PDB file of C-alpha atoms in Angstrom:
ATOM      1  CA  UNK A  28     142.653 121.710 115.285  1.00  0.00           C
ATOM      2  CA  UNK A  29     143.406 119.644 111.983  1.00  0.00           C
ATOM      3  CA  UNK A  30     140.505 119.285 109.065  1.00  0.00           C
ATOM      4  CA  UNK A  31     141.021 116.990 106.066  1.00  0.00           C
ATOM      5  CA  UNK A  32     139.530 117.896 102.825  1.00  0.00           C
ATOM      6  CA  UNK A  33     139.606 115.400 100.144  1.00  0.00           C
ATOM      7  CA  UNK A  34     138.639 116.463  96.507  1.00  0.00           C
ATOM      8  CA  UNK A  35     139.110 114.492  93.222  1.00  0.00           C
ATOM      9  CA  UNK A  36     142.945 113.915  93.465  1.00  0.00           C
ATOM     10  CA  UNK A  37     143.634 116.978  95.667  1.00  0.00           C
ATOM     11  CA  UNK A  38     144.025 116.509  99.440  1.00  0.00           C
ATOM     12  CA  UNK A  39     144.426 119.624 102.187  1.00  0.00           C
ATOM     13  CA  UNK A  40     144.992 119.836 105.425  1.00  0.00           C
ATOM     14  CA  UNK A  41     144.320 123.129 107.808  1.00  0.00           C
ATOM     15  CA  UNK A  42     146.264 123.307 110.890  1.00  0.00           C
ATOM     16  CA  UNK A  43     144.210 126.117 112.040  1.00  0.00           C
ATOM     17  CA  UNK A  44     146.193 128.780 113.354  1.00  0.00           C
ATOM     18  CA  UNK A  45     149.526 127.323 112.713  1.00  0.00           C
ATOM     19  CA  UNK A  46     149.675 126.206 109.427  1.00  0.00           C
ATOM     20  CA  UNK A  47     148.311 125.696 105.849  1.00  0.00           C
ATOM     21  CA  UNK A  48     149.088 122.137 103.754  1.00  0.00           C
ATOM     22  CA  UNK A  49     148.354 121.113 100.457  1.00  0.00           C
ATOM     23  CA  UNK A  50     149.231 118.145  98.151  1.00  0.00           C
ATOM     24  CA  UNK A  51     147.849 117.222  94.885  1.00  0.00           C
ATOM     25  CA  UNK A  52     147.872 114.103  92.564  1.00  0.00           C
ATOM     26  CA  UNK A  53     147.986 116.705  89.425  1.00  0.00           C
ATOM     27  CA  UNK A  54     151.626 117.487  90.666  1.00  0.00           C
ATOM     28  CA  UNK A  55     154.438 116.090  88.139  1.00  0.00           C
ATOM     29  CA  UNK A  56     156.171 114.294  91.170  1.00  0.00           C
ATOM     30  CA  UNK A  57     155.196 111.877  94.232  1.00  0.00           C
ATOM     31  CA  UNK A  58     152.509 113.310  96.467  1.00  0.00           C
ATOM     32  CA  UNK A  59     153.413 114.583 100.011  1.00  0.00           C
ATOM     33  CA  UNK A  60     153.217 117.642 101.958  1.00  0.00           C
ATOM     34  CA  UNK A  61     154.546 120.087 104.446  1.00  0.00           C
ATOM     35  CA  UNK A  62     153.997 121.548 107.441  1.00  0.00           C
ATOM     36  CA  UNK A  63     154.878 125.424 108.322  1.00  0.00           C
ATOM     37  CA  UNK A  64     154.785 126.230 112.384  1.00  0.00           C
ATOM     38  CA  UNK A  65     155.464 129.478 113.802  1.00  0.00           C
ATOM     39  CA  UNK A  66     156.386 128.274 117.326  1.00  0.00           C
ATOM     40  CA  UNK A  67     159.931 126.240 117.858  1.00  0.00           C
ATOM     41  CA  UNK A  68     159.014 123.034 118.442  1.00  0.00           C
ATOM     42  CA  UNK A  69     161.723 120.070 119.440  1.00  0.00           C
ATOM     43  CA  UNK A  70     161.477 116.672 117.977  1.00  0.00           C
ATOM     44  CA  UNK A  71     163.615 113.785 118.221  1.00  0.00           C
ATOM     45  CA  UNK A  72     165.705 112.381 115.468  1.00  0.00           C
ATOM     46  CA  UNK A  73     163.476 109.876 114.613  1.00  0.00           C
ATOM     47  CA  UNK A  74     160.725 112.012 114.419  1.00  0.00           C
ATOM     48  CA  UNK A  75     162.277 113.839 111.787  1.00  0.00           C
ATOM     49  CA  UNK A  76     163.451 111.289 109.432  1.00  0.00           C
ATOM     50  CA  UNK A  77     159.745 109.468 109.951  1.00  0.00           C
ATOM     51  CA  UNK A  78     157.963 109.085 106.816  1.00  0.00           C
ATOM     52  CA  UNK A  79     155.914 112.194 107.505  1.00  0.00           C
ATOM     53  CA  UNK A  80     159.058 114.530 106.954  1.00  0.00           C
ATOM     54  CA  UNK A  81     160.979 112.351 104.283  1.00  0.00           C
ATOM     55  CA  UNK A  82     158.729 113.604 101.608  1.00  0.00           C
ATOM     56  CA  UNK A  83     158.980 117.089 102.368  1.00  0.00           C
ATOM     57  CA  UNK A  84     162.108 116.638  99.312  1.00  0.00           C
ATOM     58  CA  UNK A  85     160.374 114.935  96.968  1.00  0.00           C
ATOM     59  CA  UNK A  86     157.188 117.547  97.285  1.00  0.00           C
ATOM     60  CA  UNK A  87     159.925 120.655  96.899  1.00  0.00           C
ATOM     61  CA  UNK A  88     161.460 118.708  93.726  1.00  0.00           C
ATOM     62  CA  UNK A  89     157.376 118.438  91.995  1.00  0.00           C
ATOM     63  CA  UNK A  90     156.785 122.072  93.336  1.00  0.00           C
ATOM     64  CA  UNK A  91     159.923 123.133  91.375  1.00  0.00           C
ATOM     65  CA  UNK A  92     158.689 121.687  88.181  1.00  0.00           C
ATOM     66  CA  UNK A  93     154.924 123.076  88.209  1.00  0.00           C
ATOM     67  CA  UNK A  94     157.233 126.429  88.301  1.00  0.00           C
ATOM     68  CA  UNK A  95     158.761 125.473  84.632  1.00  0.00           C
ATOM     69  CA  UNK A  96     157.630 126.596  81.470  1.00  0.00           C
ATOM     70  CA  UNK A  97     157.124 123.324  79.853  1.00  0.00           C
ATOM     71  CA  UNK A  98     154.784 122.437  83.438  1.00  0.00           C
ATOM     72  CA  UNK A  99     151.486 124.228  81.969  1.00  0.00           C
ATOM     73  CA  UNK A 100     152.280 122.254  78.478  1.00  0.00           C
ATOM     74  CA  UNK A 101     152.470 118.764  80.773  1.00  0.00           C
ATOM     75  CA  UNK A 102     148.782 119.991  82.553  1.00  0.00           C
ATOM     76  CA  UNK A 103     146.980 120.366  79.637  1.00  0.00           C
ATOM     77  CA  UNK A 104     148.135 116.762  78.344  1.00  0.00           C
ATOM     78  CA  UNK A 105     147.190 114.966  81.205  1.00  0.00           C
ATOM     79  CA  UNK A 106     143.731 116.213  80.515  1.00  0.00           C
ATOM     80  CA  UNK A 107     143.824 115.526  76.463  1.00  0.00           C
ATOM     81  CA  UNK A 108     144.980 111.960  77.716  1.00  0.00           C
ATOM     82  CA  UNK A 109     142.286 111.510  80.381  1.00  0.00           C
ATOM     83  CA  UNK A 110     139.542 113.041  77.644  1.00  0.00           C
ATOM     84  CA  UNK A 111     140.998 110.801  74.544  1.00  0.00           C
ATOM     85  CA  UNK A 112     140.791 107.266  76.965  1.00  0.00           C
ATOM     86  CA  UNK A 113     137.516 108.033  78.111  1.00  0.00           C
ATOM     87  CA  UNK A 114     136.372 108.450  74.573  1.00  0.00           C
ATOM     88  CA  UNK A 115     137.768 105.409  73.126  1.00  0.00           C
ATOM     89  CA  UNK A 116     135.876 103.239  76.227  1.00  0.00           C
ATOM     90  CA  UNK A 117     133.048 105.094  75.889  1.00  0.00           C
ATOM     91  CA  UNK A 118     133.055 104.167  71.882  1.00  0.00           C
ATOM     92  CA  UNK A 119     133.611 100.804  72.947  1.00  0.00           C
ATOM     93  CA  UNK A 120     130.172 100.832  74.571  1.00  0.00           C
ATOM     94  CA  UNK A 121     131.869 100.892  78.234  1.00  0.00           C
ATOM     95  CA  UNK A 122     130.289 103.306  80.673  1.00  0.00           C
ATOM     96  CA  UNK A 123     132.123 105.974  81.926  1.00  0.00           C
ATOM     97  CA  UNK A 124     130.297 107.659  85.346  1.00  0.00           C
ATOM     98  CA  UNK A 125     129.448 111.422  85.025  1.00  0.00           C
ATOM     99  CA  UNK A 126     129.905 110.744  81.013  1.00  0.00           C
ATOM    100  CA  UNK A 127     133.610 111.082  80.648  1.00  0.00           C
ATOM    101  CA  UNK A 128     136.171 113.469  82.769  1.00  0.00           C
ATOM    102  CA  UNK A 129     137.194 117.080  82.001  1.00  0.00           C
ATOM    103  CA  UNK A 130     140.064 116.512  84.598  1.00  0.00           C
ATOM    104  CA  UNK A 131     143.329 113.750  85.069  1.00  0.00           C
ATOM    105  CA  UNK A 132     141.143 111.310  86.193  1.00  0.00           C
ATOM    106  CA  UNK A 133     138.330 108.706  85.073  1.00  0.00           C
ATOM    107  CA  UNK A 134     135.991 106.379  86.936  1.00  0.00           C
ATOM    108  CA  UNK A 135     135.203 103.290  84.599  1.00  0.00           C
ATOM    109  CA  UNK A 136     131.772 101.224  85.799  1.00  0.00           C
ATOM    110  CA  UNK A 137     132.408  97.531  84.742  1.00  0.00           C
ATOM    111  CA  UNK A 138     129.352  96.450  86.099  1.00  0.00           C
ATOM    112  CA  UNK A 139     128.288  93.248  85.248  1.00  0.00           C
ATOM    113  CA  UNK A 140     131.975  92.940  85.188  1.00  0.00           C
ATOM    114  CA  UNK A 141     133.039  91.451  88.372  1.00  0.00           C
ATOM    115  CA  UNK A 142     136.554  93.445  89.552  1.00  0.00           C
ATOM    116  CA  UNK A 143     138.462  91.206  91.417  1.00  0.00           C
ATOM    117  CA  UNK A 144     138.372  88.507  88.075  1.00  0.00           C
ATOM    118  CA  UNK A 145     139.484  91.748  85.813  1.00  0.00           C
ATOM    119  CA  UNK A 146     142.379  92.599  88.244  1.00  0.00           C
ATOM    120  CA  UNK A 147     143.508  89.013  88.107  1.00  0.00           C
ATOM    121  CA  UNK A 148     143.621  89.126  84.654  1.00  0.00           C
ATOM    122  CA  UNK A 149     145.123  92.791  84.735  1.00  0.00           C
ATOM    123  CA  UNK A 150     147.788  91.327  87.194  1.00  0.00           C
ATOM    124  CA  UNK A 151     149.066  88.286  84.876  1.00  0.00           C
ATOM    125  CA  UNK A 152     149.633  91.247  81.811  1.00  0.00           C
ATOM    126  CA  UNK A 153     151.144  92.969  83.676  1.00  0.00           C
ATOM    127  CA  UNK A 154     148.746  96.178  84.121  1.00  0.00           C
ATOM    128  CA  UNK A 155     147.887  97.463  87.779  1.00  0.00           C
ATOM    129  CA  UNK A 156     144.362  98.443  88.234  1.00  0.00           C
ATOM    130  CA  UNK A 157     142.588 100.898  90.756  1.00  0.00           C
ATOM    131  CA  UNK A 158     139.087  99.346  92.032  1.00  0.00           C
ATOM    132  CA  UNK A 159     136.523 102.178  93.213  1.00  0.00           C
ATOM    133  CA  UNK A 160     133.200 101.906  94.582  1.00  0.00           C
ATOM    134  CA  UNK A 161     130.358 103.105  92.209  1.00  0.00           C
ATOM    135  CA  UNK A 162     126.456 104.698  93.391  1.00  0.00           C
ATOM    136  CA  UNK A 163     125.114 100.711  93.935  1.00  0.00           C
ATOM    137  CA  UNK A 164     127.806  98.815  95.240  1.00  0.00           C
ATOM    138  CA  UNK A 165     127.137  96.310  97.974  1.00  0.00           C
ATOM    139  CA  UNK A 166     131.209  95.786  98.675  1.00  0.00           C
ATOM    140  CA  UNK A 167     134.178  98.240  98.267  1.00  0.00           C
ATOM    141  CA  UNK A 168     136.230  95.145  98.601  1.00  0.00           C
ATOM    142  CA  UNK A 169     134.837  94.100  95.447  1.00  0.00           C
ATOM    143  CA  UNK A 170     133.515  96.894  93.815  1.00  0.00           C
ATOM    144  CA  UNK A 171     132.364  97.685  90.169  1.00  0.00           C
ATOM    145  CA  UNK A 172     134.323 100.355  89.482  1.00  0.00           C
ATOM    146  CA  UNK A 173     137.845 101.178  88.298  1.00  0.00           C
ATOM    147  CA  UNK A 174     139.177 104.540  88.838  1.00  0.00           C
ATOM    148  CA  UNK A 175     142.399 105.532  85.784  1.00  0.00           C
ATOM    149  CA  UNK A 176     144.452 108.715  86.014  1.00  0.00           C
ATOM    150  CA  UNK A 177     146.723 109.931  83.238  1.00  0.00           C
ATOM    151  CA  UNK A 178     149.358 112.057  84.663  1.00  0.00           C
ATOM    152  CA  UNK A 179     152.266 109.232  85.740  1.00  0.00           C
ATOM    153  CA  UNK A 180     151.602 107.829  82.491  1.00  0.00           C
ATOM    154  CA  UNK A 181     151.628 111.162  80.354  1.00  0.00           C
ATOM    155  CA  UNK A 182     155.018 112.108  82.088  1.00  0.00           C
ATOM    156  CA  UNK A 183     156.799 109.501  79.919  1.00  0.00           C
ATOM    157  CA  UNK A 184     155.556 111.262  76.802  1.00  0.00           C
ATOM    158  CA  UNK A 185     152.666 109.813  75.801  1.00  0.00           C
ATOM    159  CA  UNK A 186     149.883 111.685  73.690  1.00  0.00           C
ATOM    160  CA  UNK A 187     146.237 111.035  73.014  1.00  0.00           C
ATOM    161  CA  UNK A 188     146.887 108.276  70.519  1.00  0.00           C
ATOM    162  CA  UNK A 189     148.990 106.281  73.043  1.00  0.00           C
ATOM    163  CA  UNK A 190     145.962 106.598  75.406  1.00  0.00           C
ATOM    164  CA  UNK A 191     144.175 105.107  72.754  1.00  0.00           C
ATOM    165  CA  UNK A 192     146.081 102.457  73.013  1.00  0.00           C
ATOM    166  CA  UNK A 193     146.424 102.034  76.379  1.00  0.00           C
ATOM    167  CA  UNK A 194     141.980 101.499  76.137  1.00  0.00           C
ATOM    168  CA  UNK A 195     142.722  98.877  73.177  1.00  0.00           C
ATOM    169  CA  UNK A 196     144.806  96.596  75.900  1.00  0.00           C
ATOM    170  CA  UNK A 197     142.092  97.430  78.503  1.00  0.00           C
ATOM    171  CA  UNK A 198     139.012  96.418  76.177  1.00  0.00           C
ATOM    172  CA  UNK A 199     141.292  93.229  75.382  1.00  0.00           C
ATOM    173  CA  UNK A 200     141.291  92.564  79.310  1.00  0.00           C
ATOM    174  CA  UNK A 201     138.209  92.629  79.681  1.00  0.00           C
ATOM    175  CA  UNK A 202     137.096  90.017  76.945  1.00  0.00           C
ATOM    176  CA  UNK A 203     139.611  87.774  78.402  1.00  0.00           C
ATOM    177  CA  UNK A 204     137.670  88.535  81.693  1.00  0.00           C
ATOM    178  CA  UNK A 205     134.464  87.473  80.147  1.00  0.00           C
ATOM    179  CA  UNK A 206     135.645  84.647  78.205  1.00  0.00           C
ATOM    180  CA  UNK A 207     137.122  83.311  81.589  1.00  0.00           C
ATOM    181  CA  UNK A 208     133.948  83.353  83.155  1.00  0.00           C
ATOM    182  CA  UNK A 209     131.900  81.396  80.769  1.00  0.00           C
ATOM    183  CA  UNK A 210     134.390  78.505  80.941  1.00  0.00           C
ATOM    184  CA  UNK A 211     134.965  78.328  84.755  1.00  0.00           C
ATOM    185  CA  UNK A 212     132.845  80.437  86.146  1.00  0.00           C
ATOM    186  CA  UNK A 213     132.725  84.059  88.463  1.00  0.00           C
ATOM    187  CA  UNK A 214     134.092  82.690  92.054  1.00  0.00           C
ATOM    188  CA  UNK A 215     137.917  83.682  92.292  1.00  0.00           C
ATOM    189  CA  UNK A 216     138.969  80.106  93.212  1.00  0.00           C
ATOM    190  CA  UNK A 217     137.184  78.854  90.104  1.00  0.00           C
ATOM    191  CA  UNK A 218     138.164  81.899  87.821  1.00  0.00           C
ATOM    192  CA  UNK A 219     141.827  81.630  88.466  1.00  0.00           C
ATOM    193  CA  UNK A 220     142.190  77.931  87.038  1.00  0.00           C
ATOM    194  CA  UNK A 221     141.249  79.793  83.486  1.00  0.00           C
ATOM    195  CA  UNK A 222     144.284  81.946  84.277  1.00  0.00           C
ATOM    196  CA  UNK A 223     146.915  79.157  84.213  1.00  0.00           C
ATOM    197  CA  UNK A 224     148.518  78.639  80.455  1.00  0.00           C
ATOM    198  CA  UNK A 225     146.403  81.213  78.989  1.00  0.00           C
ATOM    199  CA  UNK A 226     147.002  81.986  75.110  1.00  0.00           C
ATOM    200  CA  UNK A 227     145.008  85.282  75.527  1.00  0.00           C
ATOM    201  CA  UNK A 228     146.781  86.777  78.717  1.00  0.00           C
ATOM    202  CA  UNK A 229     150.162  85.538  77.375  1.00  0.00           C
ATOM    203  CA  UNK A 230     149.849  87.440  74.406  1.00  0.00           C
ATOM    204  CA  UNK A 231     148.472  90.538  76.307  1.00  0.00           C
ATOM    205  CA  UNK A 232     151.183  90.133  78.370  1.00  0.00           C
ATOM    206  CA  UNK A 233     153.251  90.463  75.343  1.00  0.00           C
ATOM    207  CA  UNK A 234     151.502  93.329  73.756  1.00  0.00           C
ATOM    208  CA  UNK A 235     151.531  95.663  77.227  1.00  0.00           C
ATOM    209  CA  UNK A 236     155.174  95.016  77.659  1.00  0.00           C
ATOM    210  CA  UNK A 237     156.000  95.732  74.014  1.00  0.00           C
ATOM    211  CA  UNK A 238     154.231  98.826  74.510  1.00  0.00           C
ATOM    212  CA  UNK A 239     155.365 100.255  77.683  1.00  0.00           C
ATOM    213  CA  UNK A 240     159.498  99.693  76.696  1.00  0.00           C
ATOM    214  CA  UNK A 241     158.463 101.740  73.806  1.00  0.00           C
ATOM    215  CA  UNK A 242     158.578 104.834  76.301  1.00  0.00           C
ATOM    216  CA  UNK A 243     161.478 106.364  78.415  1.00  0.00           C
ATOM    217  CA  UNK A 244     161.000 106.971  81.777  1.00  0.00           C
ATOM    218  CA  UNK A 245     161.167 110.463  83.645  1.00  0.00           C
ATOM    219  CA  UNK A 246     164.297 111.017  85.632  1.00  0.00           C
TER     220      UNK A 246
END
C-alpha cells in the first residue's frame, strides 16, 4: 500500500511494510527520492536507469550536504531571504496570504492582477514565475496567486538585501503589467501587442540580467 503526503515543500511517501521515502524542497540539491525493499526484487535494465532511479544520485549528493557544517548556516538563510522578500512586498502594499512566511516559501495574491499578463511580462525579463491558486479562484489555469521560494536562489549567495532586490524587479513587473493593461487591455491576445518593443520590459530585462551575472553559481 503507497500513501502520498504533501506538505508545504515536503513530499513523503509510505510503502507500508516495505519501505519509508522522503524528499524535500528545503534540501540544498534537486528533489528526488529513494526506495529501501527488504525482499530481492528483479528489474530490467531499463527499469533501473528510468527516471524514477536516476535521481537516487543526485538525492545522496543534497543528503551529503544537509550533513555539512556550513548546511544549518544555508537553512537559516533561506528563511531570512523568504522573511526579508515578503516584507519588502508587503511594504509595497502587496498582499502576502497568511501575512508573510516563517518558512522557504511565500504565496503572493496579485489579485486584481491578472497572472497569465504578469508571467508574460515576467517571461520577456527574463524572470520565471510560479502561478498558485488562492481561497477564491475560479481557474488554477489562471489563478491569482504566485507562489516564490528562496532556497535555489540563496544557494548562489544571496542575503536579505539581494532579496530586496529581487521584490524591487518584481514590483517593477508588475507596473509594467498594469500599465499594459490600460493601453490594450486584459485578454492575452490583446495584452501581448503591448509586449512588442517595450521600453519598460527592455530595460527590466536589462536590470534582472545585470543582477543575476552579479552572482556565481553553485557547483
Amino acid at each position: 500500500m503507497v500513501e502520498f503526503v504533501e506538505t508545504g515543500g515536503s513530499k513523503s511517501i509510505r510503502v507500508r511494510g516495505r519501505c519509508d521515502n522522503h524528499h524535500s524542497q528545503e534540501l540544498k540539491g534537486s528533489t528526488g527520492g529513494h526506495n529501501i525493499q527488504s525482499e530481492r526484487t528483479k528489474a530490467t535494465k531499463e527499469e533501473r536507469s528510468s527516471r524514477r532511479c536516476i535521481p537516487i544520485g543526485c538525492l545522496a549528493v543534497a543528503l551529503k550536504q544537509a550533513m555539512s557544517p556550513g548546511f544549518k548556516a544555508y537553512a537559516k538563510q533561506v528563511k531570512a531571504n523568504a522573511a526579508a522578500l515578503g516584507n519588502y512586498l508587503i511594504s509595497k502594499g502587496y498582499r502576502l496570504l497568511t501575512g508573510g512566511t516563517d518558512n522557504h516559501l511565500l504565496l503572493w495574491d496579485l489579485r486584481p492582477l491578472v497572472f497569465t499578463d504578469f508571467e508574460k511580462v515576467c517571461e520577456a525579463c527574463n524572470v520565471t514565475v510560479n502561478r498558485n491558486p488562492v481561497f477564491g479562484d475560479s481557474s488554477a489555469v489562471s489563478p491569482g496567486g504566485v507562489r516564490i521560494g528562496s532556497p535555489a536562489i540563496t544557494s548562489r549567495g544571496l542575503v536579505e538585501k539581494d532579496f530586496e532586490g529581487i521584490g524591487e524587479l518584481l514590483d517593477r513587473a508588475v507596473r509594467i503589467t498594469f500599465n499594459i493593461q490600460k493601453q490594450y487591455g486584459k485578454l492575452l491576445k490583446d495584452f501581448n501587442k503591448g509586449l512588442e518593443h517595450n521600453k519598460e520590459i527592455e530595460e527590466l530585462k536589462d536590470d534582472v540580467e545585470k543582477f543575476a551575472s552579479s552572482f556565481d553559481m553553485p557547483g
